[in-house]
């Protein structure tokens, strides 16, 4: 399974349930689980539906992090291993106007990700 905590997305995310996605509303955000073979569907959905100056990341069962940023000048996609990417960290900090010690610390501050990271040994 792959896991994402989706922000900056509208209600149309629930349409993905028909394709095997498990989606749970969490305030204005969504906790999402989806099979590995649906990663392309997820990325296409994010590319089309993410608000500008937001990003989405998802954790894969292959111990990888995928970050997709929707910026004014277009989309950017990063594959991050071992929570290490200065460029990704700087983009996240810029978009949310805050500082994080690391990508791992940023993700571990989210309860949804904290449980998953411990379980899949990222």
JSON list of C-alpha atoms in Angstrom, two decimals:
[
{"chain": "A", "resi": 1, "resn": "UNK", "atom": "CA", "xyz": [0.00, 0.00, 0.00]},
{"chain": "A", "resi": 2, "resn": "UNK", "atom": "CA", "xyz": [0.91, 3.65, -0.52]},
{"chain": "A", "resi": 3, "resn": "UNK", "atom": "CA", "xyz": [-0.15, 6.38, 1.89]},
{"chain": "A", "resi": 4, "resn": "UNK", "atom": "CA", "xyz": [-0.85, 10.09, 1.55]},
{"chain": "A", "resi": 5, "resn": "UNK", "atom": "CA", "xyz": [-2.22, 12.85, 3.71]},
{"chain": "A", "resi": 6, "resn": "UNK", "atom": "CA", "xyz": [-3.89, 15.11, 1.14]},
{"chain": "A", "resi": 7, "resn": "UNK", "atom": "CA", "xyz": [-4.39, 18.84, 1.67]},
{"chain": "A", "resi": 8, "resn": "UNK", "atom": "CA", "xyz": [-5.43, 21.47, -0.86]},
{"chain": "A", "resi": 9, "resn": "UNK", "atom": "CA", "xyz": [-7.76, 19.00, -2.61]},
{"chain": "A", "resi": 10, "resn": "UNK", "atom": "CA", "xyz": [-11.50, 19.22, -3.14]},
{"chain": "A", "resi": 11, "resn": "UNK", "atom": "CA", "xyz": [-14.28, 16.69, -2.56]},
{"chain": "A", "resi": 12, "resn": "UNK", "atom": "CA", "xyz": [-13.66, 15.13, -5.99]},
{"chain": "A", "resi": 13, "resn": "UNK", "atom": "CA", "xyz": [-11.03, 13.00, -4.24]},
{"chain": "A", "resi": 14, "resn": "UNK", "atom": "CA", "xyz": [-13.85, 10.70, -3.14]},
{"chain": "A", "resi": 15, "resn": "UNK", "atom": "CA", "xyz": [-14.34, 9.65, -6.78]},
{"chain": "A", "resi": 16, "resn": "UNK", "atom": "CA", "xyz": [-11.13, 7.63, -6.41]},
{"chain": "A", "resi": 17, "resn": "UNK", "atom": "CA", "xyz": [-12.92, 5.20, -4.09]},
{"chain": "A", "resi": 18, "resn": "UNK", "atom": "CA", "xyz": [-14.38, 3.56, -7.21]},
{"chain": "A", "resi": 19, "resn": "UNK", "atom": "CA", "xyz": [-10.82, 2.67, -8.23]},
{"chain": "A", "resi": 20, "resn": "UNK", "atom": "CA", "xyz": [-9.84, 0.97, -4.97]},
{"chain": "A", "resi": 21, "resn": "UNK", "atom": "CA", "xyz": [-8.60, 3.96, -2.99]},
{"chain": "A", "resi": 22, "resn": "UNK", "atom": "CA", "xyz": [-9.42, 4.09, 0.71]},
{"chain": "A", "resi": 23, "resn": "UNK", "atom": "CA", "xyz": [-10.17, 7.69, 1.67]},
{"chain": "A", "resi": 24, "resn": "UNK", "atom": "CA", "xyz": [-11.05, 9.06, 5.09]},
{"chain": "A", "resi": 25, "resn": "UNK", "atom": "CA", "xyz": [-11.93, 12.71, 5.67]},
{"chain": "A", "resi": 26, "resn": "UNK", "atom": "CA", "xyz": [-9.95, 14.40, 8.42]},
{"chain": "A", "resi": 27, "resn": "UNK", "atom": "CA", "xyz": [-11.27, 17.95, 8.91]},
{"chain": "A", "resi": 28, "resn": "UNK", "atom": "CA", "xyz": [-10.63, 19.67, 5.56]},
{"chain": "A", "resi": 29, "resn": "UNK", "atom": "CA", "xyz": [-7.97, 17.09, 4.63]},
{"chain": "A", "resi": 30, "resn": "UNK", "atom": "CA", "xyz": [-7.95, 13.42, 3.64]},
{"chain": "A", "resi": 31, "resn": "UNK", "atom": "CA", "xyz": [-6.09, 10.29, 4.71]},
{"chain": "A", "resi": 32, "resn": "UNK", "atom": "CA", "xyz": [-5.53, 8.16, 1.62]},
{"chain": "A", "resi": 33, "resn": "UNK", "atom": "CA", "xyz": [-4.37, 4.56, 1.11]},
{"chain": "A", "resi": 34, "resn": "UNK", "atom": "CA", "xyz": [-3.95, 3.03, -2.30]},
{"chain": "A", "resi": 35, "resn": "UNK", "atom": "CA", "xyz": [-2.35, -0.01, -3.92]},
{"chain": "A", "resi": 36, "resn": "UNK", "atom": "CA", "xyz": [1.05, 0.27, -5.57]},
{"chain": "A", "resi": 37, "resn": "UNK", "atom": "CA", "xyz": [-0.46, -0.23, -9.02]},
{"chain": "A", "resi": 38, "resn": "UNK", "atom": "CA", "xyz": [-2.59, 2.91, -8.53]},
{"chain": "A", "resi": 39, "resn": "UNK", "atom": "CA", "xyz": [0.35, 5.28, -8.02]},
{"chain": "A", "resi": 40, "resn": "UNK", "atom": "CA", "xyz": [0.05, 6.65, -11.56]},
{"chain": "A", "resi": 41, "resn": "UNK", "atom": "CA", "xyz": [-3.69, 7.28, -11.01]},
{"chain": "A", "resi": 42, "resn": "UNK", "atom": "CA", "xyz": [-2.86, 9.15, -7.79]},
{"chain": "A", "resi": 43, "resn": "UNK", "atom": "CA", "xyz": [-0.18, 11.29, -9.43]},
{"chain": "A", "resi": 44, "resn": "UNK", "atom": "CA", "xyz": [-2.48, 12.19, -12.32]},
{"chain": "A", "resi": 45, "resn": "UNK", "atom": "CA", "xyz": [-5.24, 13.11, -9.88]},
{"chain": "A", "resi": 46, "resn": "UNK", "atom": "CA", "xyz": [-2.86, 15.27, -7.83]},
{"chain": "A", "resi": 47, "resn": "UNK", "atom": "CA", "xyz": [-1.49, 16.97, -10.94]},
{"chain": "A", "resi": 48, "resn": "UNK", "atom": "CA", "xyz": [-5.00, 17.90, -12.08]},
{"chain": "A", "resi": 49, "resn": "UNK", "atom": "CA", "xyz": [-6.57, 18.78, -8.74]},
{"chain": "A", "resi": 50, "resn": "UNK", "atom": "CA", "xyz": [-3.95, 20.15, -6.36]},
{"chain": "A", "resi": 51, "resn": "UNK", "atom": "CA", "xyz": [-4.20, 23.88, -5.63]},
{"chain": "A", "resi": 52, "resn": "UNK", "atom": "CA", "xyz": [-1.30, 26.09, -6.75]},
{"chain": "A", "resi": 53, "resn": "UNK", "atom": "CA", "xyz": [1.43, 26.52, -4.12]},
{"chain": "A", "resi": 54, "resn": "UNK", "atom": "CA", "xyz": [0.55, 23.21, -2.48]},
{"chain": "A", "resi": 55, "resn": "UNK", "atom": "CA", "xyz": [2.33, 19.93, -2.57]},
{"chain": "A", "resi": 56, "resn": "UNK", "atom": "CA", "xyz": [1.43, 16.33, -1.93]},
{"chain": "A", "resi": 57, "resn": "UNK", "atom": "CA", "xyz": [3.67, 13.55, -0.84]},
{"chain": "A", "resi": 58, "resn": "UNK", "atom": "CA", "xyz": [3.06, 9.87, -0.59]},
{"chain": "A", "resi": 59, "resn": "UNK", "atom": "CA", "xyz": [4.90, 7.08, 1.14]},
{"chain": "A", "resi": 60, "resn": "UNK", "atom": "CA", "xyz": [5.38, 3.90, -0.82]},
{"chain": "A", "resi": 61, "resn": "UNK", "atom": "CA", "xyz": [5.61, 0.34, 0.39]},
{"chain": "A", "resi": 62, "resn": "UNK", "atom": "CA", "xyz": [9.04, 0.33, -1.29]},
{"chain": "A", "resi": 63, "resn": "UNK", "atom": "CA", "xyz": [10.33, 2.77, 1.36]},
{"chain": "A", "resi": 64, "resn": "UNK", "atom": "CA", "xyz": [10.30, 5.74, -0.95]},
{"chain": "A", "resi": 65, "resn": "UNK", "atom": "CA", "xyz": [8.77, 9.21, -0.69]},
{"chain": "A", "resi": 66, "resn": "UNK", "atom": "CA", "xyz": [7.28, 10.89, -3.74]},
{"chain": "A", "resi": 67, "resn": "UNK", "atom": "CA", "xyz": [6.73, 14.65, -3.58]},
{"chain": "A", "resi": 68, "resn": "UNK", "atom": "CA", "xyz": [4.63, 16.49, -6.16]},
{"chain": "A", "resi": 69, "resn": "UNK", "atom": "CA", "xyz": [4.59, 20.29, -6.05]},
{"chain": "A", "resi": 70, "resn": "UNK", "atom": "CA", "xyz": [2.13, 22.46, -7.95]},
{"chain": "A", "resi": 71, "resn": "UNK", "atom": "CA", "xyz": [3.78, 25.83, -8.35]},
{"chain": "A", "resi": 72, "resn": "UNK", "atom": "CA", "xyz": [2.89, 28.92, -10.35]},
{"chain": "A", "resi": 73, "resn": "UNK", "atom": "CA", "xyz": [5.50, 27.92, -12.93]},
{"chain": "A", "resi": 74, "resn": "UNK", "atom": "CA", "xyz": [4.33, 24.29, -13.18]},
{"chain": "A", "resi": 75, "resn": "UNK", "atom": "CA", "xyz": [4.59, 20.88, -11.58]},
{"chain": "A", "resi": 76, "resn": "UNK", "atom": "CA", "xyz": [7.69, 19.38, -9.97]},
{"chain": "A", "resi": 77, "resn": "UNK", "atom": "CA", "xyz": [8.09, 15.73, -8.95]},
{"chain": "A", "resi": 78, "resn": "UNK", "atom": "CA", "xyz": [10.80, 14.36, -6.66]},
{"chain": "A", "resi": 79, "resn": "UNK", "atom": "CA", "xyz": [11.67, 10.85, -5.52]},
{"chain": "A", "resi": 80, "resn": "UNK", "atom": "CA", "xyz": [13.25, 11.04, -2.07]},
{"chain": "A", "resi": 81, "resn": "UNK", "atom": "CA", "xyz": [15.20, 8.27, -0.36]},
{"chain": "A", "resi": 82, "resn": "UNK", "atom": "CA", "xyz": [16.13, 8.22, 3.32]},
{"chain": "A", "resi": 83, "resn": "UNK", "atom": "CA", "xyz": [14.24, 11.49, 3.90]},
{"chain": "A", "resi": 84, "resn": "UNK", "atom": "CA", "xyz": [17.12, 13.39, 2.29]},
{"chain": "A", "resi": 85, "resn": "UNK", "atom": "CA", "xyz": [16.57, 16.20, -0.20]},
{"chain": "A", "resi": 86, "resn": "UNK", "atom": "CA", "xyz": [17.58, 19.75, 0.59]},
{"chain": "A", "resi": 87, "resn": "UNK", "atom": "CA", "xyz": [15.63, 21.00, -2.43]},
{"chain": "A", "resi": 88, "resn": "UNK", "atom": "CA", "xyz": [12.39, 19.34, -1.30]},
{"chain": "A", "resi": 89, "resn": "UNK", "atom": "CA", "xyz": [12.82, 20.53, 2.27]},
{"chain": "A", "resi": 90, "resn": "UNK", "atom": "CA", "xyz": [13.39, 24.12, 1.12]},
{"chain": "A", "resi": 91, "resn": "UNK", "atom": "CA", "xyz": [10.31, 24.04, -1.13]},
{"chain": "A", "resi": 92, "resn": "UNK", "atom": "CA", "xyz": [8.15, 22.72, 1.72]},
{"chain": "A", "resi": 93, "resn": "UNK", "atom": "CA", "xyz": [9.46, 25.39, 4.08]},
{"chain": "A", "resi": 94, "resn": "UNK", "atom": "CA", "xyz": [8.87, 28.13, 1.52]},
{"chain": "A", "resi": 95, "resn": "UNK", "atom": "CA", "xyz": [5.29, 27.07, 0.75]},
{"chain": "A", "resi": 96, "resn": "UNK", "atom": "CA", "xyz": [4.19, 26.72, 4.36]},
{"chain": "A", "resi": 97, "resn": "UNK", "atom": "CA", "xyz": [6.34, 29.58, 5.66]},
{"chain": "A", "resi": 98, "resn": "UNK", "atom": "CA", "xyz": [7.93, 27.57, 8.47]},
{"chain": "A", "resi": 99, "resn": "UNK", "atom": "CA", "xyz": [11.16, 25.72, 9.25]},
{"chain": "A", "resi": 100, "resn": "UNK", "atom": "CA", "xyz": [11.64, 21.97, 9.72]},
{"chain": "A", "resi": 101, "resn": "UNK", "atom": "CA", "xyz": [14.76, 20.26, 11.03]},
{"chain": "A", "resi": 102, "resn": "UNK", "atom": "CA", "xyz": [14.34, 17.60, 8.34]},
{"chain": "A", "resi": 103, "resn": "UNK", "atom": "CA", "xyz": [11.84, 15.97, 5.99]},
{"chain": "A", "resi": 104, "resn": "UNK", "atom": "CA", "xyz": [11.44, 13.12, 8.46]},
{"chain": "A", "resi": 105, "resn": "UNK", "atom": "CA", "xyz": [10.65, 15.53, 11.30]},
{"chain": "A", "resi": 106, "resn": "UNK", "atom": "CA", "xyz": [8.15, 17.32, 9.09]},
{"chain": "A", "resi": 107, "resn": "UNK", "atom": "CA", "xyz": [6.34, 14.06, 8.28]},
{"chain": "A", "resi": 108, "resn": "UNK", "atom": "CA", "xyz": [6.57, 12.70, 11.82]},
{"chain": "A", "resi": 109, "resn": "UNK", "atom": "CA", "xyz": [4.65, 15.75, 13.06]},
{"chain": "A", "resi": 110, "resn": "UNK", "atom": "CA", "xyz": [1.62, 14.28, 11.25]},
{"chain": "A", "resi": 111, "resn": "UNK", "atom": "CA", "xyz": [-0.06, 11.52, 13.29]},
{"chain": "A", "resi": 112, "resn": "UNK", "atom": "CA", "xyz": [-1.12, 9.63, 10.16]},
{"chain": "A", "resi": 113, "resn": "UNK", "atom": "CA", "xyz": [2.43, 9.48, 8.82]},
{"chain": "A", "resi": 114, "resn": "UNK", "atom": "CA", "xyz": [4.00, 8.80, 12.22]},
{"chain": "A", "resi": 115, "resn": "UNK", "atom": "CA", "xyz": [2.17, 5.47, 12.50]},
{"chain": "A", "resi": 116, "resn": "UNK", "atom": "CA", "xyz": [2.99, 4.47, 8.93]},
{"chain": "A", "resi": 117, "resn": "UNK", "atom": "CA", "xyz": [6.68, 5.40, 9.05]},
{"chain": "A", "resi": 118, "resn": "UNK", "atom": "CA", "xyz": [7.13, 3.22, 12.11]},
{"chain": "A", "resi": 119, "resn": "UNK", "atom": "CA", "xyz": [5.27, 0.34, 10.47]},
{"chain": "A", "resi": 120, "resn": "UNK", "atom": "CA", "xyz": [6.99, 0.31, 7.09]},
{"chain": "A", "resi": 121, "resn": "UNK", "atom": "CA", "xyz": [10.44, 1.16, 8.44]},
{"chain": "A", "resi": 122, "resn": "UNK", "atom": "CA", "xyz": [11.20, 4.14, 6.22]}
]
